PDB file of C-alpha atoms in Angstrom:
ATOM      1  CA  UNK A 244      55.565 200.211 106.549  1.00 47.00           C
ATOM      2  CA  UNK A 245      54.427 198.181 103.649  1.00 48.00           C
ATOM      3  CA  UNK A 246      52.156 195.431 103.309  1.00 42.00           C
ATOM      4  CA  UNK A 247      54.571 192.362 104.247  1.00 47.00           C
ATOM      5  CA  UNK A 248      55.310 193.857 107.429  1.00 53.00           C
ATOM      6  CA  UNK A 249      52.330 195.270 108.484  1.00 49.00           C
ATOM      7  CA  UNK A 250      50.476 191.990 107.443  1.00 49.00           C
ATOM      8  CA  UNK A 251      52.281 189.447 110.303  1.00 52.00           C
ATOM      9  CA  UNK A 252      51.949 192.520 112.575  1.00 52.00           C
ATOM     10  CA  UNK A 253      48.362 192.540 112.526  1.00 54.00           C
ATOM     11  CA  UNK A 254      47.809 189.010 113.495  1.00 60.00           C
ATOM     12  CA  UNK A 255      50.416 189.439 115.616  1.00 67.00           C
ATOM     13  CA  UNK A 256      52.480 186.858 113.702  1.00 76.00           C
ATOM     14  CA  UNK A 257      56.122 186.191 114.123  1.00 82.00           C
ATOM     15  CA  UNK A 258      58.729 185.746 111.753  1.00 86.00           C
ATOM     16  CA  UNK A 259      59.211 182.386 113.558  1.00 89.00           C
ATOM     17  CA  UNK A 260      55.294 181.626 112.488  1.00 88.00           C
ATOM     18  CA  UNK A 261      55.380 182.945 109.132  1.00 91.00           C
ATOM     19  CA  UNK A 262      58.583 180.467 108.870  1.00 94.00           C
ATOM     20  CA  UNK A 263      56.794 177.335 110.304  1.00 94.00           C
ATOM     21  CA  UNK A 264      53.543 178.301 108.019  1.00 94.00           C
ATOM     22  CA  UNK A 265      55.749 178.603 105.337  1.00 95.00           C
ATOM     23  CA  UNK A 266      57.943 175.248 105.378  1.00 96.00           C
ATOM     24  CA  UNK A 267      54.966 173.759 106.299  1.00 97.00           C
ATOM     25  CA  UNK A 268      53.078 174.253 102.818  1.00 96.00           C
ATOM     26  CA  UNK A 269      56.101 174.425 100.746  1.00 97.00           C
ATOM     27  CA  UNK A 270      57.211 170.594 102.354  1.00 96.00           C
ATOM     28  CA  UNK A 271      53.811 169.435 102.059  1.00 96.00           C
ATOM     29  CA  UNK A 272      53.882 170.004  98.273  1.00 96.00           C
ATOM     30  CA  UNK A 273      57.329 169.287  97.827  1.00 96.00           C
ATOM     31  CA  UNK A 274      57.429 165.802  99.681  1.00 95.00           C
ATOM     32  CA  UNK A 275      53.898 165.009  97.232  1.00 94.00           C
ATOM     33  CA  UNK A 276      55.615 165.726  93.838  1.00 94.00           C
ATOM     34  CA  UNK A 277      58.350 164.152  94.749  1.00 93.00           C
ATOM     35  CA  UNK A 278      56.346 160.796  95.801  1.00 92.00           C
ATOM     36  CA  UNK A 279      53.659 160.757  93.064  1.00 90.00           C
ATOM     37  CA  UNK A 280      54.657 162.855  90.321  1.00 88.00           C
ATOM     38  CA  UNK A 281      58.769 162.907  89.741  1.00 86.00           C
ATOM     39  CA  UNK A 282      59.807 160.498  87.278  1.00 82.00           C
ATOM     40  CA  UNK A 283      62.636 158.970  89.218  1.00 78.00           C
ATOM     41  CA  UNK A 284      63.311 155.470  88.898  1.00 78.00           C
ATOM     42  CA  UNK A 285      63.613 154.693  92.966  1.00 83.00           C
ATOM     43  CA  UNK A 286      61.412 152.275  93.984  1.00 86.00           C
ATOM     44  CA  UNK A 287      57.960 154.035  95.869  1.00 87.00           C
ATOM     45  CA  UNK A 288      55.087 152.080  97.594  1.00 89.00           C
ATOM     46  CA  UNK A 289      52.692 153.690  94.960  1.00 88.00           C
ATOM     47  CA  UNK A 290      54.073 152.985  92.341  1.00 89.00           C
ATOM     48  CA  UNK A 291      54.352 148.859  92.949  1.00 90.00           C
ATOM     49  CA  UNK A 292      50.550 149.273  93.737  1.00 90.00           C
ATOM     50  CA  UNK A 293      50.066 150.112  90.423  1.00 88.00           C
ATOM     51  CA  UNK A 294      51.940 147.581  89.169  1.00 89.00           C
ATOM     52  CA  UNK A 295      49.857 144.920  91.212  1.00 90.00           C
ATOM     53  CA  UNK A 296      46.738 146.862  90.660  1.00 89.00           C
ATOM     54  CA  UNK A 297      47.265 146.739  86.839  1.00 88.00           C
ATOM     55  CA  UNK A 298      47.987 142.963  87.543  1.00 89.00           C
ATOM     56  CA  UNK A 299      44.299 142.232  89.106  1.00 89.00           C
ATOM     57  CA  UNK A 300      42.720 143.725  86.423  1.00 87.00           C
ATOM     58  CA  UNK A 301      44.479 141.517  84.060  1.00 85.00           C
ATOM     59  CA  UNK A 302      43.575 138.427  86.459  1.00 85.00           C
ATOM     60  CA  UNK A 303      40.081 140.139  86.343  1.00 86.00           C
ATOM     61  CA  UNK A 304      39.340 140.130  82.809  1.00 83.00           C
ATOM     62  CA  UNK A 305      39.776 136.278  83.013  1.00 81.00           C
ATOM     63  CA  UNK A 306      37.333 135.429  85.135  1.00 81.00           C
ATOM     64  CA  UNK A 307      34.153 134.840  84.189  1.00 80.00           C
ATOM     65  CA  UNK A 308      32.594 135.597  87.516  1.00 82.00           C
ATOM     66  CA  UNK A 309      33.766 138.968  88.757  1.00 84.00           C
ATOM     67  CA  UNK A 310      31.848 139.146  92.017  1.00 86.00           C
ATOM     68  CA  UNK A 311      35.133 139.116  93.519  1.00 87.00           C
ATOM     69  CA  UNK A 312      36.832 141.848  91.689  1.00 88.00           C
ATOM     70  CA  UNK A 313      33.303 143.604  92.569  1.00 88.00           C
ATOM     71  CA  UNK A 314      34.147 143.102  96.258  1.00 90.00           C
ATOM     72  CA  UNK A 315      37.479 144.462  96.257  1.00 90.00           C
ATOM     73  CA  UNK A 316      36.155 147.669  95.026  1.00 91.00           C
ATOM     74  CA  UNK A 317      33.712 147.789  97.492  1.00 92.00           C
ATOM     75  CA  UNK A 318      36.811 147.553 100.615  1.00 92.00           C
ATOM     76  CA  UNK A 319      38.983 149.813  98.405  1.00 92.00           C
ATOM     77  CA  UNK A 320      35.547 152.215  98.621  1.00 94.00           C
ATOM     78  CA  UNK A 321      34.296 151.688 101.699  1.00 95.00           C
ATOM     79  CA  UNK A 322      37.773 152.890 103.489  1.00 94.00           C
ATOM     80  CA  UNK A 323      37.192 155.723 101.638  1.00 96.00           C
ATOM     81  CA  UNK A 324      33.774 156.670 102.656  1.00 96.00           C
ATOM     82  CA  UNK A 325      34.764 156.165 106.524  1.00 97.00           C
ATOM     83  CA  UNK A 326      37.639 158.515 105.991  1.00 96.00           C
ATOM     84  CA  UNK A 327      35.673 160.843 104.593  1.00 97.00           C
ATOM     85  CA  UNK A 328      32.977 160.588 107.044  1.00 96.00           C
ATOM     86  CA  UNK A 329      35.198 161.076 109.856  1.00 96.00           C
ATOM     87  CA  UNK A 330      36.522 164.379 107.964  1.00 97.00           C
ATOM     88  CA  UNK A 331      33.753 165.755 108.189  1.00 96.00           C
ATOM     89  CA  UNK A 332      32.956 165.069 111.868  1.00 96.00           C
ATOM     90  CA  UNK A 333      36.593 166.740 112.320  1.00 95.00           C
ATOM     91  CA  UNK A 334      35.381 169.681 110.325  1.00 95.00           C
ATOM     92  CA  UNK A 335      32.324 169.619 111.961  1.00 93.00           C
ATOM     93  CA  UNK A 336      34.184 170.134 115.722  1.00 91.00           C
ATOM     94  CA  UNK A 337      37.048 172.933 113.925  1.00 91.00           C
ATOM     95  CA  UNK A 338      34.183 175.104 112.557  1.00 89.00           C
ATOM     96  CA  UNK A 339      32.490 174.930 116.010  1.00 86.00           C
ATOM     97  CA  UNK A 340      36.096 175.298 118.209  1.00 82.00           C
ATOM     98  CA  UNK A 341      35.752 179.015 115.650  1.00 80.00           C
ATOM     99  CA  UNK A 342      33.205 180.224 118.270  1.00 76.00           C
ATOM    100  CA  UNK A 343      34.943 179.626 121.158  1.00 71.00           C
ATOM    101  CA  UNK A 344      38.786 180.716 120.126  1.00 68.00           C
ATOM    102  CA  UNK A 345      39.621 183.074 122.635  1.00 67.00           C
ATOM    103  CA  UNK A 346      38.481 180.534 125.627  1.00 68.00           C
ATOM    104  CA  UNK A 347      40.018 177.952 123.792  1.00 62.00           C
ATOM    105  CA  UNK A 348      43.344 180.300 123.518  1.00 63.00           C
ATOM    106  CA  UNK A 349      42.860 180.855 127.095  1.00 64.00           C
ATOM    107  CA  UNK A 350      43.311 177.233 128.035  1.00 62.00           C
ATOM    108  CA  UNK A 351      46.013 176.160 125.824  1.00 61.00           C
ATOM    109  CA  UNK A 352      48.034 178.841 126.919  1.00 61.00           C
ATOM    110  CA  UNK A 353      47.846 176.942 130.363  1.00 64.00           C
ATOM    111  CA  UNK A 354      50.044 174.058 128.722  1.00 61.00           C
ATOM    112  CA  UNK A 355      53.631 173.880 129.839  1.00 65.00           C
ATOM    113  CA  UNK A 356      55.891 175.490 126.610  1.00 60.00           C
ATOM    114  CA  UNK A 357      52.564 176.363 124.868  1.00 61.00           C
ATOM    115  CA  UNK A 358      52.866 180.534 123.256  1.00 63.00           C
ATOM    116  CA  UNK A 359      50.709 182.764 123.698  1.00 67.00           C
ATOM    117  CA  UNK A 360      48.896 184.318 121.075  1.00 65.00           C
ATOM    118  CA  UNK A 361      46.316 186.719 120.291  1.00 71.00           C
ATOM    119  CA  UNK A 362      42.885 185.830 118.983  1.00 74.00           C
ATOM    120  CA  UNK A 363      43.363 186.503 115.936  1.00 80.00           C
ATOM    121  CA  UNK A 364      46.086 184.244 115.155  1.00 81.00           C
ATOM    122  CA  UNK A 365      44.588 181.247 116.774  1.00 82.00           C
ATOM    123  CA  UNK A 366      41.743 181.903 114.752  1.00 84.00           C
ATOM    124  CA  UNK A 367      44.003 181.667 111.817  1.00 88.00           C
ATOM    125  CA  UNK A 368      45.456 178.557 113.230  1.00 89.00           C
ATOM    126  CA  UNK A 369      42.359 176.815 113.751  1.00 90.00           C
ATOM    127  CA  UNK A 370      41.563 177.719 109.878  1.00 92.00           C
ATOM    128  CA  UNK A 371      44.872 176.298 108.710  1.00 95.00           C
ATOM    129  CA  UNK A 372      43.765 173.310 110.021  1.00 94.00           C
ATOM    130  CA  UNK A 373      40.338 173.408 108.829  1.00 95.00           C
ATOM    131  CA  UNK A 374      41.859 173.814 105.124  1.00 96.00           C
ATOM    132  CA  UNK A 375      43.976 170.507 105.386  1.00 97.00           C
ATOM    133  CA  UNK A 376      41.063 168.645 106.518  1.00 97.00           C
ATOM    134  CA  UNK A 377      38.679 170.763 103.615  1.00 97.00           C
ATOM    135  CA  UNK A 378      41.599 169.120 101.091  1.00 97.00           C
ATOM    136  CA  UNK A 379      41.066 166.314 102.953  1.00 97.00           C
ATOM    137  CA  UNK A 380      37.583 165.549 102.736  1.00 97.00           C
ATOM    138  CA  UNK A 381      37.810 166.188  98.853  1.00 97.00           C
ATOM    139  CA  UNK A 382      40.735 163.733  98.038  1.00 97.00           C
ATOM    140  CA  UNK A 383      38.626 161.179 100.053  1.00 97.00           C
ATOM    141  CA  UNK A 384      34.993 162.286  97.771  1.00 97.00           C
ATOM    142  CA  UNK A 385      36.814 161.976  94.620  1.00 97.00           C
ATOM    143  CA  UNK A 386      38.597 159.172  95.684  1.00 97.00           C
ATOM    144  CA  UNK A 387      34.936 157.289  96.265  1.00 96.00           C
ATOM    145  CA  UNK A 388      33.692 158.262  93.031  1.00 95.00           C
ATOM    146  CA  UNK A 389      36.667 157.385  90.732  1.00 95.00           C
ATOM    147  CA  UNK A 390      36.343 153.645  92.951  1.00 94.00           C
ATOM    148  CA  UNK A 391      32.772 153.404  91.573  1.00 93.00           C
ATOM    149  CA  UNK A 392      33.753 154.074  87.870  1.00 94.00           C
ATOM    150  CA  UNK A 393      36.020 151.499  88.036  1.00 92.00           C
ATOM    151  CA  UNK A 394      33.442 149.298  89.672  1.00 91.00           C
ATOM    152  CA  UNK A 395      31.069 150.471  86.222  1.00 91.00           C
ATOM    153  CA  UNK A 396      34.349 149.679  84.137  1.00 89.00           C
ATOM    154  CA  UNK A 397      34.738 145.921  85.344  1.00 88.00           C
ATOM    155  CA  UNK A 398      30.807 145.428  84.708  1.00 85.00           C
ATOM    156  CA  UNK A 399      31.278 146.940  81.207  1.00 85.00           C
ATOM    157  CA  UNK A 400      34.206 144.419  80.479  1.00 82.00           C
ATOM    158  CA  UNK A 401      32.574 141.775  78.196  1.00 79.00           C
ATOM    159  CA  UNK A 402      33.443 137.947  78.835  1.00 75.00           C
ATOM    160  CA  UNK A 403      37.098 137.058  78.133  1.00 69.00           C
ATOM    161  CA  UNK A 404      37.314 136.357  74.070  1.00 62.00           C
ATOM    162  CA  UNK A 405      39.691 133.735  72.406  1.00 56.00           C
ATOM    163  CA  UNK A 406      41.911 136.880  71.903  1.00 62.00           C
ATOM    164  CA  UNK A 407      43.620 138.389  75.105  1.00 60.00           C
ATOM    165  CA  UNK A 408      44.787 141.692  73.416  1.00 68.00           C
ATOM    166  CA  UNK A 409      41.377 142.541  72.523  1.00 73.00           C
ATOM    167  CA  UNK A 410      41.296 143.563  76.044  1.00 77.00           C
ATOM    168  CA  UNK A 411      44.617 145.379  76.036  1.00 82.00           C
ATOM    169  CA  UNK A 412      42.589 149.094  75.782  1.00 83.00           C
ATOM    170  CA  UNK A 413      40.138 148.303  78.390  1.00 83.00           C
ATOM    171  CA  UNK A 414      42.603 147.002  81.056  1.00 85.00           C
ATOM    172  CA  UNK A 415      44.900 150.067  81.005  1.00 88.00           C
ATOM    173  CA  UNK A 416      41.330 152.214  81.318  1.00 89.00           C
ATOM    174  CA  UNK A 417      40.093 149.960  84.767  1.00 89.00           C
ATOM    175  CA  UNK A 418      43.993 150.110  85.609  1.00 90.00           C
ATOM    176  CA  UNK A 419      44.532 153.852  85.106  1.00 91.00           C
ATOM    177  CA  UNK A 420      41.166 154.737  86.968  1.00 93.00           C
ATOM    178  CA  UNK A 421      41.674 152.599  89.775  1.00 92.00           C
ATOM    179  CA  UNK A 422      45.247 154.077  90.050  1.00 92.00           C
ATOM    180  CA  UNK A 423      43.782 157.482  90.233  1.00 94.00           C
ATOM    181  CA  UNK A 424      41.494 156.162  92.874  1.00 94.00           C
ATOM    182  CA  UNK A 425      44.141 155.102  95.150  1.00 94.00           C
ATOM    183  CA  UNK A 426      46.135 158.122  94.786  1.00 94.00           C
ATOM    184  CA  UNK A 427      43.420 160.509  95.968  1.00 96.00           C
ATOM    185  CA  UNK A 428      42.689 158.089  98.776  1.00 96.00           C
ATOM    186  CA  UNK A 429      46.761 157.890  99.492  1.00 95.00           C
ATOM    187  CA  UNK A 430      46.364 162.590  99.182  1.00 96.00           C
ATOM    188  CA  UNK A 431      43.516 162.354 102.086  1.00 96.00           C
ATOM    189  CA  UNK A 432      45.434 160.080 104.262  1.00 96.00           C
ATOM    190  CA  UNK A 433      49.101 162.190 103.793  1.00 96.00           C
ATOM    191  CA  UNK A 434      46.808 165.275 105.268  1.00 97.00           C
ATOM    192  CA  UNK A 435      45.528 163.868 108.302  1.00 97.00           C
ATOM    193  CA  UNK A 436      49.709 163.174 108.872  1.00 97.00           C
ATOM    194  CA  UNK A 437      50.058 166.595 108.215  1.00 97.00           C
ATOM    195  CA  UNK A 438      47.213 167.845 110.036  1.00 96.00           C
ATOM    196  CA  UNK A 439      49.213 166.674 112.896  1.00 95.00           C
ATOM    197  CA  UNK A 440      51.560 168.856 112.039  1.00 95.00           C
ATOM    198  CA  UNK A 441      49.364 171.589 111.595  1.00 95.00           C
ATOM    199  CA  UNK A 442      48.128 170.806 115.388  1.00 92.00           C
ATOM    200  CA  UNK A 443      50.929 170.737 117.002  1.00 91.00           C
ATOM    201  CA  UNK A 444      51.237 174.996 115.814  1.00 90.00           C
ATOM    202  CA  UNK A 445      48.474 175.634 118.867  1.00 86.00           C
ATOM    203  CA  UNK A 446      51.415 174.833 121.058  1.00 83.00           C
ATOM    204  CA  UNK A 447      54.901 176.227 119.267  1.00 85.00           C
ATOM    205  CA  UNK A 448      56.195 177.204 115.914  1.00 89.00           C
ATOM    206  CA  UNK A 449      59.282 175.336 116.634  1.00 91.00           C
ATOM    207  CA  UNK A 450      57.468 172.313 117.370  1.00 91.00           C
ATOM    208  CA  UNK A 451      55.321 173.024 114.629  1.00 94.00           C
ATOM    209  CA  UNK A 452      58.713 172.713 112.439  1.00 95.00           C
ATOM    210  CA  UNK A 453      60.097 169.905 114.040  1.00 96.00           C
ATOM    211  CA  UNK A 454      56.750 167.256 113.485  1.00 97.00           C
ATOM    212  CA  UNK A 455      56.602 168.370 109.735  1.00 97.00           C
ATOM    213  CA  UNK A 456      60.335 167.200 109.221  1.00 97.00           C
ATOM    214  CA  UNK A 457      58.979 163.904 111.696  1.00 96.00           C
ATOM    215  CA  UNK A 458      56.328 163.776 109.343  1.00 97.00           C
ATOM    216  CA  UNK A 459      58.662 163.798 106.012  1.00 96.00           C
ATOM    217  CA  UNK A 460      60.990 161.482 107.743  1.00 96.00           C
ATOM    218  CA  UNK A 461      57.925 158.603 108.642  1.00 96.00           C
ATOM    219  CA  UNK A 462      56.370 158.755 105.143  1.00 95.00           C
ATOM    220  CA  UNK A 463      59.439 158.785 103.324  1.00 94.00           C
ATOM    221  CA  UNK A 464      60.376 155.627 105.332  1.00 94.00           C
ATOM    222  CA  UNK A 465      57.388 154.251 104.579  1.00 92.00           C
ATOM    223  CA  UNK A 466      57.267 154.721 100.585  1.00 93.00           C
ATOM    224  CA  UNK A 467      60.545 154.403 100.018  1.00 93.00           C
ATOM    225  CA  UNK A 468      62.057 152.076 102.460  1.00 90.00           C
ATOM    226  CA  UNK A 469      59.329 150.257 104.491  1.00 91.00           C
ATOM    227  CA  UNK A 470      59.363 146.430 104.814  1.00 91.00           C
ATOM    228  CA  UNK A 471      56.024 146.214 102.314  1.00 90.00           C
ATOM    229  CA  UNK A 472      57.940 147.753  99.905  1.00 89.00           C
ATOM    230  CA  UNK A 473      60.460 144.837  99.490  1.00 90.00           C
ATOM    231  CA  UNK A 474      57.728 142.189  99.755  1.00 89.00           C
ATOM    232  CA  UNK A 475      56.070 143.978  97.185  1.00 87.00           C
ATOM    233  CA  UNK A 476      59.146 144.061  95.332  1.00 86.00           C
ATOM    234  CA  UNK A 477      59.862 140.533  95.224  1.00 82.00           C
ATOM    235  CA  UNK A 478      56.177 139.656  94.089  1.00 65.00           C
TER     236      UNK A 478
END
């Protein structure tokens, strides 16, 4: 017996869990290439943020008073920091449930259409989750700091001069740094989606299956063919 088979055998791992483990990542990383990094031409939620993002800085580097460009950076950052306070609560209660598993096994086996499983693989299950909220907490951290280089970006940007294209090197730098901002922050929020996903594997593989492809479906609705998306369109 070589290592592939012995491996799901000693977590006592199906073929059916290896499968929902498996589309699971592979969807996950698919479904974010495919939203922030393809260079299709369909129209995307993220990428008319940028657009209008890029647009306030512009607007910004007007003004001569930029206490309100100041104070959308500190919303944009402060949803941020709650996010990533909550994560860690969340991670706080996962690395905690790791002492109790097998009770914790015990009473979700209780649930109507819930599998049983050995210790050992709800263990792994619990730490499944605990990496997507791990990525989590980092997209959110990262997220916070590139928000407060922007915020040192718009106090670096001197007073608008007679000529606008003098400015031309500094916008796309606030632009492209905020933009990298609210893709990190848009990376946390797609995991606590598919930590859902990732939740529902305490109960069923199948199921486990089935809310990742929900999960596709609601985000790709959302990016690529939610009402925002026209309104932001037509701005």
């Amino acid at each position: 017996m070589n290592f592939l088979d012995r491996f799901p055998a000693s977590l006592s791992l199906t073929w059916l869990d290896l499968l929902a483990l498996v589309l699971f990542g592979a969807l996950w990383a698919a479904y974010q290439w495919y939203t922030d990094y393809s260079q299709t031409a369909r129209p995307r939620l993220g990428r008319e943020m940028q657009r209008h993002m890029r647009e306030w800085i512009v607007r910004m580097v007007e003004r001569d008073n930029r206490m309100v460009d100041i104070n959308v950076l500190r919303n944009l950052t402060r949803s941020s920091q709650f996010f990533a306070s909550v994560t860690m609560l969340i991670l706080g209660a996962l690395v905690a449930l790791m002492g109790y598993t097998e009770r914790a096994a015990i009473v979700m086996a209780e649930l109507p259409f819930a599998q049983r499983v050995s210790q050992q693989l709800w263990e792994l299950k619990v730490l499944v989750l605990l990496l997507v909220f791990v990525y989590a907490f980092f997209k959110f951290t990262w997220s916070i700091r590139q928000y407060g280089f922007c915020s040192i970006l718009v106090g670096a940007t001197r007073k608008p001069p007679s000529d606008a294209a003098q400015y031309q090197p500094q916008i796309e730098r606030v632009a492209v740094v905020a933009s990298y901002a609210h893709r990190n922050f848009n990376h946390g929020l797609r995991a606590y989606y598919f930590g859902v996903a990732a939740l529902s594997w305490f109960l069923h593989p199948v199921l486990m299956i089935a809310v990742t492809l929900g999960v596709i479906y609601v985000l790709h609705q959302r990016e690529f063919r939610s009402h925002t998306l026209e309104v932001l369109r037509e701005v």
